[in-house]
Tab-separated table of C-alpha atoms in Angstrom:
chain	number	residue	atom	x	y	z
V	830	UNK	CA	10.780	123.863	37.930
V	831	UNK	CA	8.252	126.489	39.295
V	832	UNK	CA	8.078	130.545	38.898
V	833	UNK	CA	6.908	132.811	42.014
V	834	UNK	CA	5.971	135.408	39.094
V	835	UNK	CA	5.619	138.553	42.053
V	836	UNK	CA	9.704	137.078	43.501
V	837	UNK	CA	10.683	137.083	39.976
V	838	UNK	CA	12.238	133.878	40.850
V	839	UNK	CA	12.418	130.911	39.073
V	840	UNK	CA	12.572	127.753	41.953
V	841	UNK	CA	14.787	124.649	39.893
V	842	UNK	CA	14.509	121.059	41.358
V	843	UNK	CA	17.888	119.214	40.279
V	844	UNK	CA	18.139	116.058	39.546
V	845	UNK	CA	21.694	115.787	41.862
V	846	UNK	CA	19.775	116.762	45.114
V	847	UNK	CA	19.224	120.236	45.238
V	848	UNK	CA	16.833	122.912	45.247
V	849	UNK	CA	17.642	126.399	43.685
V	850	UNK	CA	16.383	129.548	43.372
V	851	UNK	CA	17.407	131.723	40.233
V	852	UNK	CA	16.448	135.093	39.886
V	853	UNK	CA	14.125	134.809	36.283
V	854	UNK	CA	15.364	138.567	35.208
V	855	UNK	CA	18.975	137.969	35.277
V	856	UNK	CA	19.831	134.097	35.611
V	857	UNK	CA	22.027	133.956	38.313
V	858	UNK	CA	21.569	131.558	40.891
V	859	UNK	CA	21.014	132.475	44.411
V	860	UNK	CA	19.901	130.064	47.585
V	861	UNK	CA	19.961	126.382	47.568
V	862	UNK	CA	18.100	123.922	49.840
V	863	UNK	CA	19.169	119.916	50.003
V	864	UNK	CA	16.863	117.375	48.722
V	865	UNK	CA	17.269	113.528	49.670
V	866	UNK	CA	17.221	112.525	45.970
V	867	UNK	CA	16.127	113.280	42.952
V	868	UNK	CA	12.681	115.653	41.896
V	869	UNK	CA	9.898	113.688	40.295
V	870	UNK	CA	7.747	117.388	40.676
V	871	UNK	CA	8.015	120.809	41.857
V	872	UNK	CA	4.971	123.911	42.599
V	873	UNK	CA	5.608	127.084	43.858
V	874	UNK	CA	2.600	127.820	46.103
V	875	UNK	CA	1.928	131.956	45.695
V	876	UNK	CA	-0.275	131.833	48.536
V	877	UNK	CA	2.007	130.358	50.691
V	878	UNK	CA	4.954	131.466	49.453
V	879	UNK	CA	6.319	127.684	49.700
V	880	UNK	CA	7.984	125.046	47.498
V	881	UNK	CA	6.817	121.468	47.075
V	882	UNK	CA	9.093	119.508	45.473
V	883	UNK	CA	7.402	114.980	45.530
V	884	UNK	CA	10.417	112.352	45.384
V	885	UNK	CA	9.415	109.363	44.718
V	886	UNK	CA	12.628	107.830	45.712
V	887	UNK	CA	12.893	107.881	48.739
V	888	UNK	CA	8.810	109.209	48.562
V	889	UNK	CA	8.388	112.577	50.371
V	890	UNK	CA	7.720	115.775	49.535
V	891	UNK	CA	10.021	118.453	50.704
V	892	UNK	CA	8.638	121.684	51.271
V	893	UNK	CA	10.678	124.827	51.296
V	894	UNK	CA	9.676	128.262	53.093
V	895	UNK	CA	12.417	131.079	51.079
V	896	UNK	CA	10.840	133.209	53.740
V	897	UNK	CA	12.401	131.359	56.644
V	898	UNK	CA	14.750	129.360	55.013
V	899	UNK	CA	12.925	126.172	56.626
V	900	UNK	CA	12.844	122.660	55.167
V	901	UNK	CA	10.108	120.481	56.355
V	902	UNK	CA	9.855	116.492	55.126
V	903	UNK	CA	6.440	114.445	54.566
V	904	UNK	CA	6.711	110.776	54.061
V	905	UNK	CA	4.704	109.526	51.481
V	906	UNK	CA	5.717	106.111	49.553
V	907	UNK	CA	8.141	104.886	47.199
V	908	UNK	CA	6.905	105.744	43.783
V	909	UNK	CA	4.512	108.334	45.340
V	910	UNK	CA	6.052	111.416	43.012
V	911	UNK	CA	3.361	112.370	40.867
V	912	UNK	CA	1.979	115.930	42.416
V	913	UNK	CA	-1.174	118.585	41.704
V	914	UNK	CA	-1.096	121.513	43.503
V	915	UNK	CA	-4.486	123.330	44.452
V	916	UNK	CA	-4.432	126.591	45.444
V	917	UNK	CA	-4.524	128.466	48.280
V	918	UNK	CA	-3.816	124.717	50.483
V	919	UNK	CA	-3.997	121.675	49.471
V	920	UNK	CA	-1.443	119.116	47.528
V	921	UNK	CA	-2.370	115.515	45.994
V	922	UNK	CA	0.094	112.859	45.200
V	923	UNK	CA	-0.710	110.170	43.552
V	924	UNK	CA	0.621	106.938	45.245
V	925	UNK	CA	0.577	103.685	43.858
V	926	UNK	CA	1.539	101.855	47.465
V	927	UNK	CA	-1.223	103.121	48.889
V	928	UNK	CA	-3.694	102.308	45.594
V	929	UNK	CA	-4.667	106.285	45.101
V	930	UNK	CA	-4.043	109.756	45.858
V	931	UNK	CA	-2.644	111.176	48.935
V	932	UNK	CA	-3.796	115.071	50.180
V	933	UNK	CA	-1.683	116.808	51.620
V	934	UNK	CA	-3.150	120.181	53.405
């Protein structure tokens, strides 16, 4: 789970495959997105205005734009779910099939 503190929105990874957004002020839920499995980690990027949420199983890392309602899929590795998010642009997971940390930019 992840906060956009300006959205007032709280950004909930679930462990049955789903992303949602819930509005921190009031608790209701609003959009969700799909995930293909279970969250290992979830940021809220404020400079982007994305969502990162690392699997490890399968290992990617979906990343949600709210603004355009746009899912896009990186392939990491199985077990890869482990995340640090730098801001403004860059994302590490660590990934113990490839012996180390992946960046993601």
């Amino acid at each position: 789970m992840d906060i956009d503190h300006a959205g007032n929105l709280l950004y909930v990874a679930c462990d049955d495959g789903a992303l949602v957004e819930v509005d921190s002020r009031t608790g209701k839920s609003g959009r969700q997105w799909p995930l293909d499995g279970g969250p290992d980690a979830t940021f809220f990027n404020p400079s982007s205005g994305c969502v990162h949420v690392a699997l490890g199983k399968p290992g990617l890392v979906h990343t949600v734009d709210p603004k355009s309602n746009t899912i896009t899929k990186i392939v990491t590795a199985a077990g890869a779910g482990t995340t640090a998010l730098v801001v403004p642009d860059r994302l590490y997971v660590i990934s113990p099939a490839h012996g180390g940390v992946l960046e993601l930019a």
